[in-house]
PDB file of C-alpha atoms in Angstrom:
ATOM      1  CA  UNK A   1       0.000   0.000   0.000  1.00  0.00           C
ATOM      2  CA  UNK A   2       2.729   2.441   0.934  1.00  0.00           C
ATOM      3  CA  UNK A   3       4.593   1.867  -2.334  1.00  0.00           C
ATOM      4  CA  UNK A   4       1.413   2.343  -4.349  1.00  0.00           C
ATOM      5  CA  UNK A   5       0.631   5.656  -2.670  1.00  0.00           C
ATOM      6  CA  UNK A   6       4.205   6.813  -3.238  1.00  0.00           C
ATOM      7  CA  UNK A   7       3.918   5.902  -6.911  1.00  0.00           C
ATOM      8  CA  UNK A   8       0.606   7.662  -7.323  1.00  0.00           C
ATOM      9  CA  UNK A   9       1.919  10.827  -5.734  1.00  0.00           C
ATOM     10  CA  UNK A  10       5.193  10.717  -7.685  1.00  0.00           C
ATOM     11  CA  UNK A  11       3.522  10.767 -11.096  1.00  0.00           C
ATOM     12  CA  UNK A  12       0.695  13.085 -10.126  1.00  0.00           C
ATOM     13  CA  UNK A  13       3.068  15.597  -8.547  1.00  0.00           C
ATOM     14  CA  UNK A  14       5.363  15.515 -11.572  1.00  0.00           C
ATOM     15  CA  UNK A  15       2.400  16.215 -13.845  1.00  0.00           C
ATOM     16  CA  UNK A  16       0.954  19.019 -11.724  1.00  0.00           C
ATOM     17  CA  UNK A  17       4.293  20.755 -11.271  1.00  0.00           C
ATOM     18  CA  UNK A  18       5.134  20.477 -14.968  1.00  0.00           C
ATOM     19  CA  UNK A  19       1.764  21.899 -16.052  1.00  0.00           C
ATOM     20  CA  UNK A  20       2.029  24.799 -13.597  1.00  0.00           C
ATOM     21  CA  UNK A  21       5.628  25.498 -14.666  1.00  0.00           C
ATOM     22  CA  UNK A  22       4.645  25.659 -18.338  1.00  0.00           C
ATOM     23  CA  UNK A  23       1.665  27.880 -17.526  1.00  0.00           C
ATOM     24  CA  UNK A  24       3.845  30.321 -15.589  1.00  0.00           C
ATOM     25  CA  UNK A  25       6.404  30.349 -18.428  1.00  0.00           C
ATOM     26  CA  UNK A  26       3.682  31.440 -20.850  1.00  0.00           C
ATOM     27  CA  UNK A  27       1.347  33.529 -18.696  1.00  0.00           C
ATOM     28  CA  UNK A  28       3.412  34.568 -15.640  1.00  0.00           C
ATOM     29  CA  UNK A  29       1.053  34.966 -12.651  1.00  0.00           C
ATOM     30  CA  UNK A  30      -2.203  35.546 -14.516  1.00  0.00           C
ATOM     31  CA  UNK A  31      -3.932  32.842 -12.473  1.00  0.00           C
ATOM     32  CA  UNK A  32      -7.418  33.874 -13.635  1.00  0.00           C
ATOM     33  CA  UNK A  33      -6.374  32.430 -16.992  1.00  0.00           C
ATOM     34  CA  UNK A  34      -5.408  29.043 -15.548  1.00  0.00           C
ATOM     35  CA  UNK A  35      -8.859  27.381 -15.871  1.00  0.00           C
ATOM     36  CA  UNK A  36      -9.082  28.542 -19.478  1.00  0.00           C
ATOM     37  CA  UNK A  37      -5.751  26.942 -20.376  1.00  0.00           C
ATOM     38  CA  UNK A  38      -5.651  23.836 -18.176  1.00  0.00           C
ATOM     39  CA  UNK A  39      -7.938  20.840 -17.684  1.00  0.00           C
ATOM     40  CA  UNK A  40      -7.279  17.681 -15.661  1.00  0.00           C
ATOM     41  CA  UNK A  41      -9.432  14.604 -16.260  1.00  0.00           C
ATOM     42  CA  UNK A  42      -8.982  12.237 -13.315  1.00  0.00           C
ATOM     43  CA  UNK A  43      -9.382   8.742 -14.726  1.00  0.00           C
ATOM     44  CA  UNK A  44     -10.758   6.883 -11.682  1.00  0.00           C
ATOM     45  CA  UNK A  45      -9.666   7.427  -8.079  1.00  0.00           C
ATOM     46  CA  UNK A  46      -5.938   6.738  -8.515  1.00  0.00           C
ATOM     47  CA  UNK A  47      -4.925  10.299  -9.504  1.00  0.00           C
ATOM     48  CA  UNK A  48      -7.238  12.167  -7.088  1.00  0.00           C
ATOM     49  CA  UNK A  49      -4.246  13.040  -4.915  1.00  0.00           C
ATOM     50  CA  UNK A  50      -3.787  15.661  -7.656  1.00  0.00           C
ATOM     51  CA  UNK A  51      -6.411  17.819  -5.932  1.00  0.00           C
ATOM     52  CA  UNK A  52      -4.451  18.525  -2.719  1.00  0.00           C
ATOM     53  CA  UNK A  53      -1.240  18.565  -4.766  1.00  0.00           C
ATOM     54  CA  UNK A  54      -2.482  21.431  -6.942  1.00  0.00           C
ATOM     55  CA  UNK A  55      -3.781  23.237  -3.852  1.00  0.00           C
ATOM     56  CA  UNK A  56      -0.337  22.805  -2.272  1.00  0.00           C
ATOM     57  CA  UNK A  57       1.497  24.101  -5.338  1.00  0.00           C
ATOM     58  CA  UNK A  58      -0.773  27.137  -5.702  1.00  0.00           C
ATOM     59  CA  UNK A  59      -0.693  28.063  -2.014  1.00  0.00           C
ATOM     60  CA  UNK A  60       2.783  27.034  -0.870  1.00  0.00           C
ATOM     61  CA  UNK A  61       4.831  27.545  -4.036  1.00  0.00           C
ATOM     62  CA  UNK A  62       3.010  30.487  -5.601  1.00  0.00           C
ATOM     63  CA  UNK A  63       1.528  32.275  -2.606  1.00  0.00           C
ATOM     64  CA  UNK A  64      -2.161  32.157  -3.518  1.00  0.00           C
ATOM     65  CA  UNK A  65      -4.729  32.161  -0.727  1.00  0.00           C
ATOM     66  CA  UNK A  66      -7.088  29.287   0.029  1.00  0.00           C
ATOM     67  CA  UNK A  67     -10.170  30.805  -1.587  1.00  0.00           C
ATOM     68  CA  UNK A  68      -8.463  31.712  -4.840  1.00  0.00           C
ATOM     69  CA  UNK A  69      -6.705  28.343  -5.041  1.00  0.00           C
ATOM     70  CA  UNK A  70      -9.958  26.491  -4.390  1.00  0.00           C
ATOM     71  CA  UNK A  71     -11.783  28.485  -7.065  1.00  0.00           C
ATOM     72  CA  UNK A  72      -9.103  27.455  -9.564  1.00  0.00           C
ATOM     73  CA  UNK A  73      -9.029  23.805  -8.498  1.00  0.00           C
ATOM     74  CA  UNK A  74     -12.793  23.340  -8.796  1.00  0.00           C
ATOM     75  CA  UNK A  75     -12.713  24.692 -12.341  1.00  0.00           C
ATOM     76  CA  UNK A  76      -9.901  22.522 -13.724  1.00  0.00           C
ATOM     77  CA  UNK A  77     -10.703  19.026 -12.404  1.00  0.00           C
ATOM     78  CA  UNK A  78     -13.219  16.521 -13.738  1.00  0.00           C
ATOM     79  CA  UNK A  79     -13.644  12.962 -12.462  1.00  0.00           C
ATOM     80  CA  UNK A  80     -14.358   9.713 -14.298  1.00  0.00           C
ATOM     81  CA  UNK A  81     -15.700   6.853 -12.181  1.00  0.00           C
ATOM     82  CA  UNK A  82     -15.262   3.257 -13.352  1.00  0.00           C
ATOM     83  CA  UNK A  83     -16.991   1.124 -10.735  1.00  0.00           C
ATOM     84  CA  UNK A  84     -20.388   0.561  -9.150  1.00  0.00           C
ATOM     85  CA  UNK A  85     -19.038  -1.396  -6.187  1.00  0.00           C
ATOM     86  CA  UNK A  86     -18.544   0.561  -2.947  1.00  0.00           C
ATOM     87  CA  UNK A  87     -15.756  -1.800  -1.857  1.00  0.00           C
ATOM     88  CA  UNK A  88     -13.823  -1.021  -5.073  1.00  0.00           C
ATOM     89  CA  UNK A  89     -13.603   2.703  -4.323  1.00  0.00           C
ATOM     90  CA  UNK A  90     -10.064   3.539  -3.241  1.00  0.00           C
ATOM     91  CA  UNK A  91      -9.493   4.539   0.383  1.00  0.00           C
ATOM     92  CA  UNK A  92      -6.250   5.419   2.142  1.00  0.00           C
ATOM     93  CA  UNK A  93      -5.621   5.084   5.886  1.00  0.00           C
ATOM     94  CA  UNK A  94      -5.306   8.545   7.413  1.00  0.00           C
ATOM     95  CA  UNK A  95      -2.272   7.361   9.381  1.00  0.00           C
ATOM     96  CA  UNK A  96      -0.451   6.411   6.178  1.00  0.00           C
ATOM     97  CA  UNK A  97      -1.362   9.697   4.514  1.00  0.00           C
ATOM     98  CA  UNK A  98      -0.161  11.671   7.533  1.00  0.00           C
ATOM     99  CA  UNK A  99       3.109   9.742   7.502  1.00  0.00           C
ATOM    100  CA  UNK A 100       3.879  10.086   3.783  1.00  0.00           C
ATOM    101  CA  UNK A 101       2.020  13.256   2.770  1.00  0.00           C
ATOM    102  CA  UNK A 102       1.321  15.343   5.889  1.00  0.00           C
ATOM    103  CA  UNK A 103       0.711  18.593   3.994  1.00  0.00           C
ATOM    104  CA  UNK A 104      -1.716  16.883   1.633  1.00  0.00           C
ATOM    105  CA  UNK A 105      -3.565  15.355   4.562  1.00  0.00           C
ATOM    106  CA  UNK A 106      -3.850  18.777   6.166  1.00  0.00           C
ATOM    107  CA  UNK A 107      -5.325  20.177   2.939  1.00  0.00           C
ATOM    108  CA  UNK A 108      -7.774  17.252   2.667  1.00  0.00           C
ATOM    109  CA  UNK A 109      -8.931  17.900   6.227  1.00  0.00           C
ATOM    110  CA  UNK A 110      -9.515  21.560   5.340  1.00  0.00           C
ATOM    111  CA  UNK A 111     -11.420  20.634   2.155  1.00  0.00           C
ATOM    112  CA  UNK A 112     -13.570  18.201   4.116  1.00  0.00           C
ATOM    113  CA  UNK A 113     -14.285  20.677   6.936  1.00  0.00           C
ATOM    114  CA  UNK A 114     -15.527  23.287   4.472  1.00  0.00           C
ATOM    115  CA  UNK A 115     -17.585  20.664   2.641  1.00  0.00           C
ATOM    116  CA  UNK A 116     -19.208  19.468   5.866  1.00  0.00           C
ATOM    117  CA  UNK A 117     -20.108  23.056   6.735  1.00  0.00           C
ATOM    118  CA  UNK A 118     -21.780  23.315   3.350  1.00  0.00           C
ATOM    119  CA  UNK A 119     -23.753  20.144   4.095  1.00  0.00           C
ATOM    120  CA  UNK A 120     -24.820  21.446   7.495  1.00  0.00           C
ATOM    121  CA  UNK A 121     -26.006  24.642   5.856  1.00  0.00           C
ATOM    122  CA  UNK A 122     -28.222  22.633   3.510  1.00  0.00           C
ATOM    123  CA  UNK A 123     -29.308  19.664   5.641  1.00  0.00           C
ATOM    124  CA  UNK A 124     -28.921  20.944   9.202  1.00  0.00           C
ATOM    125  CA  UNK A 125     -27.717  18.471  11.813  1.00  0.00           C
ATOM    126  CA  UNK A 126     -28.459  15.396   9.688  1.00  0.00           C
ATOM    127  CA  UNK A 127     -25.392  13.649  11.063  1.00  0.00           C
ATOM    128  CA  UNK A 128     -26.143  10.335   9.391  1.00  0.00           C
ATOM    129  CA  UNK A 129     -26.113  11.960   5.947  1.00  0.00           C
ATOM    130  CA  UNK A 130     -23.093  14.106   6.801  1.00  0.00           C
ATOM    131  CA  UNK A 131     -21.206  11.020   7.977  1.00  0.00           C
ATOM    132  CA  UNK A 132     -22.118   9.150   4.783  1.00  0.00           C
ATOM    133  CA  UNK A 133     -20.843  11.981   2.597  1.00  0.00           C
ATOM    134  CA  UNK A 134     -17.725  12.952   4.542  1.00  0.00           C
ATOM    135  CA  UNK A 135     -14.433  12.599   2.672  1.00  0.00           C
ATOM    136  CA  UNK A 136     -12.998  11.194   5.904  1.00  0.00           C
ATOM    137  CA  UNK A 137     -14.570   7.868   6.846  1.00  0.00           C
ATOM    138  CA  UNK A 138     -14.535   6.923  10.521  1.00  0.00           C
ATOM    139  CA  UNK A 139     -15.437   3.301  11.193  1.00  0.00           C
ATOM    140  CA  UNK A 140     -14.348   0.653  13.682  1.00  0.00           C
ATOM    141  CA  UNK A 141     -11.920   3.048  15.298  1.00  0.00           C
ATOM    142  CA  UNK A 142     -10.059   3.797  12.072  1.00  0.00           C
ATOM    143  CA  UNK A 143     -10.035   6.757   9.699  1.00  0.00           C
ATOM    144  CA  UNK A 144      -9.722   6.530   5.917  1.00  0.00           C
ATOM    145  CA  UNK A 145      -9.701   9.087   3.109  1.00  0.00           C
ATOM    146  CA  UNK A 146     -12.411   8.291   0.559  1.00  0.00           C
ATOM    147  CA  UNK A 147     -10.593   9.249  -2.622  1.00  0.00           C
ATOM    148  CA  UNK A 148     -13.672   8.940  -4.837  1.00  0.00           C
ATOM    149  CA  UNK A 149     -15.570  11.385  -2.621  1.00  0.00           C
ATOM    150  CA  UNK A 150     -12.617  13.773  -2.814  1.00  0.00           C
ATOM    151  CA  UNK A 151     -12.852  13.541  -6.598  1.00  0.00           C
ATOM    152  CA  UNK A 152     -16.595  14.246  -6.623  1.00  0.00           C
ATOM    153  CA  UNK A 153     -16.384  17.176  -4.208  1.00  0.00           C
ATOM    154  CA  UNK A 154     -13.552  18.901  -6.041  1.00  0.00           C
ATOM    155  CA  UNK A 155     -14.576  18.331  -9.671  1.00  0.00           C
ATOM    156  CA  UNK A 156     -16.827  20.417 -11.858  1.00  0.00           C
ATOM    157  CA  UNK A 157     -18.216  17.302 -13.565  1.00  0.00           C
ATOM    158  CA  UNK A 158     -18.433  13.588 -12.772  1.00  0.00           C
ATOM    159  CA  UNK A 159     -19.073  10.927 -15.395  1.00  0.00           C
ATOM    160  CA  UNK A 160     -19.592   7.217 -15.764  1.00  0.00           C
ATOM    161  CA  UNK A 161     -18.388   5.311 -18.810  1.00  0.00           C
ATOM    162  CA  UNK A 162     -21.695   4.014 -20.212  1.00  0.00           C
ATOM    163  CA  UNK A 163     -25.284   5.228 -20.016  1.00  0.00           C
ATOM    164  CA  UNK A 164     -26.405   2.409 -17.707  1.00  0.00           C
ATOM    165  CA  UNK A 165     -23.287   2.799 -15.549  1.00  0.00           C
ATOM    166  CA  UNK A 166     -23.795   6.556 -15.201  1.00  0.00           C
ATOM    167  CA  UNK A 167     -27.405   5.972 -14.103  1.00  0.00           C
ATOM    168  CA  UNK A 168     -26.376   3.330 -11.574  1.00  0.00           C
ATOM    169  CA  UNK A 169     -23.792   5.506  -9.814  1.00  0.00           C
ATOM    170  CA  UNK A 170     -26.351   8.295  -9.465  1.00  0.00           C
ATOM    171  CA  UNK A 171     -28.616   5.910  -7.596  1.00  0.00           C
ATOM    172  CA  UNK A 172     -26.047   3.936  -5.581  1.00  0.00           C
ATOM    173  CA  UNK A 173     -22.496   4.928  -4.652  1.00  0.00           C
ATOM    174  CA  UNK A 174     -22.965   8.666  -5.351  1.00  0.00           C
ATOM    175  CA  UNK A 175     -26.678   8.952  -4.592  1.00  0.00           C
ATOM    176  CA  UNK A 176     -26.219  11.599  -1.893  1.00  0.00           C
ATOM    177  CA  UNK A 177     -23.890  13.628  -4.090  1.00  0.00           C
ATOM    178  CA  UNK A 178     -26.288  13.452  -7.029  1.00  0.00           C
ATOM    179  CA  UNK A 179     -29.047  14.787  -4.770  1.00  0.00           C
ATOM    180  CA  UNK A 180     -26.746  17.662  -3.804  1.00  0.00           C
ATOM    181  CA  UNK A 181     -25.258  18.421  -7.243  1.00  0.00           C
ATOM    182  CA  UNK A 182     -27.358  16.821 -10.013  1.00  0.00           C
ATOM    183  CA  UNK A 183     -25.828  19.201 -12.558  1.00  0.00           C
ATOM    184  CA  UNK A 184     -22.363  17.698 -11.986  1.00  0.00           C
ATOM    185  CA  UNK A 185     -23.226  14.234 -13.269  1.00  0.00           C
ATOM    186  CA  UNK A 186     -22.784  13.272 -16.934  1.00  0.00           C
ATOM    187  CA  UNK A 187     -22.173  10.247 -19.112  1.00  0.00           C
ATOM    188  CA  UNK A 188     -19.243   9.694 -21.449  1.00  0.00           C
ATOM    189  CA  UNK A 189     -19.405   6.322 -23.203  1.00  0.00           C
ATOM    190  CA  UNK A 190     -16.026   4.594 -23.456  1.00  0.00           C
ATOM    191  CA  UNK A 191     -14.772   3.383 -26.793  1.00  0.00           C
ATOM    192  CA  UNK A 192     -12.307   3.833 -29.620  1.00  0.00           C
ATOM    193  CA  UNK A 193     -13.599   6.200 -32.264  1.00  0.00           C
ATOM    194  CA  UNK A 194     -12.805   5.538 -35.902  1.00  0.00           C
ATOM    195  CA  UNK A 195     -12.993   9.276 -36.527  1.00  0.00           C
ATOM    196  CA  UNK A 196      -9.757   9.850 -34.641  1.00  0.00           C
ATOM    197  CA  UNK A 197      -7.928   6.537 -34.852  1.00  0.00           C
ATOM    198  CA  UNK A 198      -8.570   5.756 -38.506  1.00  0.00           C
ATOM    199  CA  UNK A 199     -10.020   8.653 -40.499  1.00  0.00           C
ATOM    200  CA  UNK A 200      -7.755  11.285 -38.937  1.00  0.00           C
ATOM    201  CA  UNK A 201      -4.641   9.219 -38.250  1.00  0.00           C
ATOM    202  CA  UNK A 202      -4.469   7.194 -41.470  1.00  0.00           C
ATOM    203  CA  UNK A 203      -5.451   9.279 -44.518  1.00  0.00           C
ATOM    204  CA  UNK A 204      -4.399   6.686 -47.155  1.00  0.00           C
ATOM    205  CA  UNK A 205      -6.559   3.975 -45.566  1.00  0.00           C
ATOM    206  CA  UNK A 206      -9.410   6.440 -45.119  1.00  0.00           C
ATOM    207  CA  UNK A 207      -9.209   7.325 -48.815  1.00  0.00           C
ATOM    208  CA  UNK A 208      -9.285   3.658 -49.838  1.00  0.00           C
ATOM    209  CA  UNK A 209     -12.258   2.787 -47.602  1.00  0.00           C
ATOM    210  CA  UNK A 210     -14.229   5.823 -48.748  1.00  0.00           C
ATOM    211  CA  UNK A 211     -13.455   5.137 -52.411  1.00  0.00           C
ATOM    212  CA  UNK A 212     -14.475   1.486 -52.070  1.00  0.00           C
ATOM    213  CA  UNK A 213     -17.712   2.234 -50.211  1.00  0.00           C
ATOM    214  CA  UNK A 214     -18.524   5.249 -52.360  1.00  0.00           C
ATOM    215  CA  UNK A 215     -18.994   7.636 -49.428  1.00  0.00           C
ATOM    216  CA  UNK A 216     -17.669   8.646 -46.015  1.00  0.00           C
ATOM    217  CA  UNK A 217     -20.740   7.655 -43.989  1.00  0.00           C
ATOM    218  CA  UNK A 218     -18.636   5.032 -42.181  1.00  0.00           C
ATOM    219  CA  UNK A 219     -16.777   7.807 -40.329  1.00  0.00           C
ATOM    220  CA  UNK A 220     -19.873   8.492 -38.210  1.00  0.00           C
ATOM    221  CA  UNK A 221     -21.463   5.027 -38.518  1.00  0.00           C
ATOM    222  CA  UNK A 222     -18.828   2.316 -38.082  1.00  0.00           C
ATOM    223  CA  UNK A 223     -21.262  -0.466 -38.948  1.00  0.00           C
ATOM    224  CA  UNK A 224     -21.012   0.708 -42.564  1.00  0.00           C
ATOM    225  CA  UNK A 225     -17.510  -0.781 -42.856  1.00  0.00           C
ATOM    226  CA  UNK A 226     -19.126  -4.227 -42.914  1.00  0.00           C
ATOM    227  CA  UNK A 227     -19.795  -3.513 -46.579  1.00  0.00           C
ATOM    228  CA  UNK A 228     -16.055  -3.997 -47.178  1.00  0.00           C
ATOM    229  CA  UNK A 229     -16.559  -7.741 -46.737  1.00  0.00           C
ATOM    230  CA  UNK A 230     -17.881  -8.079 -50.256  1.00  0.00           C
ATOM    231  CA  UNK A 231     -14.528  -6.712 -51.524  1.00  0.00           C
ATOM    232  CA  UNK A 232     -12.366  -8.921 -49.303  1.00  0.00           C
ATOM    233  CA  UNK A 233     -11.407 -11.333 -52.115  1.00  0.00           C
ATOM    234  CA  UNK A 234     -10.880  -8.659 -54.761  1.00  0.00           C
ATOM    235  CA  UNK A 235      -7.151  -8.764 -55.715  1.00  0.00           C
ATOM    236  CA  UNK A 236      -7.171  -5.059 -56.629  1.00  0.00           C
ATOM    237  CA  UNK A 237      -8.674  -4.083 -53.263  1.00  0.00           C
ATOM    238  CA  UNK A 238      -6.244  -6.359 -51.433  1.00  0.00           C
ATOM    239  CA  UNK A 239      -3.281  -4.770 -53.217  1.00  0.00           C
ATOM    240  CA  UNK A 240      -4.470  -1.230 -52.426  1.00  0.00           C
ATOM    241  CA  UNK A 241      -5.118  -2.220 -48.808  1.00  0.00           C
ATOM    242  CA  UNK A 242      -1.591  -3.598 -48.443  1.00  0.00           C
ATOM    243  CA  UNK A 243      -0.169  -0.473 -50.076  1.00  0.00           C
ATOM    244  CA  UNK A 244      -2.007   1.781 -47.606  1.00  0.00           C
ATOM    245  CA  UNK A 245      -0.795  -0.307 -44.670  1.00  0.00           C
ATOM    246  CA  UNK A 246       2.738  -0.269 -46.077  1.00  0.00           C
ATOM    247  CA  UNK A 247       2.667   3.518 -46.403  1.00  0.00           C
ATOM    248  CA  UNK A 248       1.685   3.847 -42.724  1.00  0.00           C
ATOM    249  CA  UNK A 249       4.447   1.438 -41.735  1.00  0.00           C
ATOM    250  CA  UNK A 250       7.037   3.443 -43.663  1.00  0.00           C
ATOM    251  CA  UNK A 251       5.928   6.568 -41.815  1.00  0.00           C
ATOM    252  CA  UNK A 252       6.378   4.693 -38.541  1.00  0.00           C
ATOM    253  CA  UNK A 253       9.874   3.550 -39.595  1.00  0.00           C
ATOM    254  CA  UNK A 254      10.788   7.143 -40.430  1.00  0.00           C
ATOM    255  CA  UNK A 255       9.459   8.425 -37.103  1.00  0.00           C
ATOM    256  CA  UNK A 256      11.337   5.761 -35.116  1.00  0.00           C
ATOM    257  CA  UNK A 257      14.583   6.728 -36.838  1.00  0.00           C
ATOM    258  CA  UNK A 258      13.955  10.457 -36.333  1.00  0.00           C
ATOM    259  CA  UNK A 259      13.019  10.180 -32.667  1.00  0.00           C
ATOM    260  CA  UNK A 260      15.221   7.286 -31.563  1.00  0.00           C
ATOM    261  CA  UNK A 261      18.066   7.203 -34.050  1.00  0.00           C
ATOM    262  CA  UNK A 262      17.348   3.532 -34.756  1.00  0.00           C
ATOM    263  CA  UNK A 263      16.778   2.087 -38.224  1.00  0.00           C
ATOM    264  CA  UNK A 264      14.203  -0.703 -38.293  1.00  0.00           C
ATOM    265  CA  UNK A 265      13.116  -2.787 -41.233  1.00  0.00           C
ATOM    266  CA  UNK A 266       9.656  -2.101 -42.681  1.00  0.00           C
ATOM    267  CA  UNK A 267       9.553  -5.804 -43.514  1.00  0.00           C
ATOM    268  CA  UNK A 268       9.648  -6.746 -39.830  1.00  0.00           C
ATOM    269  CA  UNK A 269       6.481  -7.490 -37.905  1.00  0.00           C
ATOM    270  CA  UNK A 270       5.730  -4.628 -35.491  1.00  0.00           C
ATOM    271  CA  UNK A 271       4.245  -5.333 -32.077  1.00  0.00           C
ATOM    272  CA  UNK A 272       3.212  -1.905 -30.804  1.00  0.00           C
ATOM    273  CA  UNK A 273       1.711  -1.069 -27.417  1.00  0.00           C
ATOM    274  CA  UNK A 274       0.230   2.371 -26.949  1.00  0.00           C
ATOM    275  CA  UNK A 275      -0.671   3.083 -23.348  1.00  0.00           C
ATOM    276  CA  UNK A 276      -1.157   6.093 -21.111  1.00  0.00           C
ATOM    277  CA  UNK A 277       1.417   6.848 -18.435  1.00  0.00           C
ATOM    278  CA  UNK A 278      -0.219   5.126 -15.494  1.00  0.00           C
ATOM    279  CA  UNK A 279       0.213   6.722 -12.104  1.00  0.00           C
ATOM    280  CA  UNK A 280       0.838   3.584 -10.073  1.00  0.00           C
ATOM    281  CA  UNK A 281       1.738   0.624 -12.299  1.00  0.00           C
ATOM    282  CA  UNK A 282       5.044  -0.913 -11.337  1.00  0.00           C
ATOM    283  CA  UNK A 283       5.776  -1.842 -14.959  1.00  0.00           C
ATOM    284  CA  UNK A 284       6.309   1.844 -15.710  1.00  0.00           C
ATOM    285  CA  UNK A 285       8.651   2.237 -12.768  1.00  0.00           C
ATOM    286  CA  UNK A 286      10.552  -0.756 -14.103  1.00  0.00           C
ATOM    287  CA  UNK A 287      10.935   1.005 -17.469  1.00  0.00           C
ATOM    288  CA  UNK A 288      12.214   4.102 -15.672  1.00  0.00           C
ATOM    289  CA  UNK A 289      14.654   1.810 -13.873  1.00  0.00           C
ATOM    290  CA  UNK A 290      15.873   0.485 -17.225  1.00  0.00           C
ATOM    291  CA  UNK A 291      16.391   4.057 -18.459  1.00  0.00           C
ATOM    292  CA  UNK A 292      18.332   4.876 -15.284  1.00  0.00           C
ATOM    293  CA  UNK A 293      20.573   1.821 -15.633  1.00  0.00           C
ATOM    294  CA  UNK A 294      21.167   2.610 -19.318  1.00  0.00           C
ATOM    295  CA  UNK A 295      22.160   6.189 -18.519  1.00  0.00           C
ATOM    296  CA  UNK A 296      24.396   4.961 -15.686  1.00  0.00           C
ATOM    297  CA  UNK A 297      26.208   2.536 -17.996  1.00  0.00           C
ATOM    298  CA  UNK A 298      26.604   5.165 -20.728  1.00  0.00           C
ATOM    299  CA  UNK A 299      28.093   7.593 -18.199  1.00  0.00           C
ATOM    300  CA  UNK A 300      30.687   5.095 -16.975  1.00  0.00           C
ATOM    301  CA  UNK A 301      34.366   5.528 -17.739  1.00  0.00           C
ATOM    302  CA  UNK A 302      36.129   2.720 -19.634  1.00  0.00           C
ATOM    303  CA  UNK A 303      37.712   1.653 -16.347  1.00  0.00           C
ATOM    304  CA  UNK A 304      34.299   1.444 -14.615  1.00  0.00           C
ATOM    305  CA  UNK A 305      32.927  -0.632 -17.473  1.00  0.00           C
TER     306      UNK A 305
END
């Protein structure tokens, strides 16, 4: 658990600090412009430590007050939820947070106190509801930070990843929050869009598909590509398809050489993985370890080698 929290904070903090640095380079201290230039989409609970991290950077590093920092934070964060199971929502022991990230824990306490005052103003002394909605969970003598609740409280919008999923969370795990802020909740259906990942990214293949089908309706209705099946055994279509794929591969070969200085054969089979930088996966830390060892070896003197 401790390692995972360290990893989450490491990547989140690096991202937040880099974004703020680039903003300051371009816009100096025009912080009113920050929400117009910056947006953070928190993909599940794992990066929600970004909320107190941005508060910390704005207040401690750049001297903004609480109110101004909070106004910025609540305009730049949005939260995507991926589960309907309460037990799957990430929680961190307060003791661990206080040990590793004491300033962040202090900020979370302050966020929660202000939120609970808001709840009391709306619901009075409905302590059962206030306890249910508190970012800090107190049960069986232990305290935990409910990271999903932190994400909901601090974000301008909250979404599920399918229509049925978005409806379920409004009536189950986030029911109280939906009653408080119905305007926050949206749906964004997950999926890979052919508009971006084929039509935009691969013009030669787009041209071939559109020419073969006689229109570009498939770009907004993917089911239309099924009509390509009737051309599957056409030697001319097969040759043009291979040529389009070859052209894309040659562009990849050129990019690899330009970016990495490595010449690869376009006749080789490419196994490509495209993945986001995940904020807690150990595989990524292993890759960073490989980079570190490579740089260490390259920096060695002949005697050290």
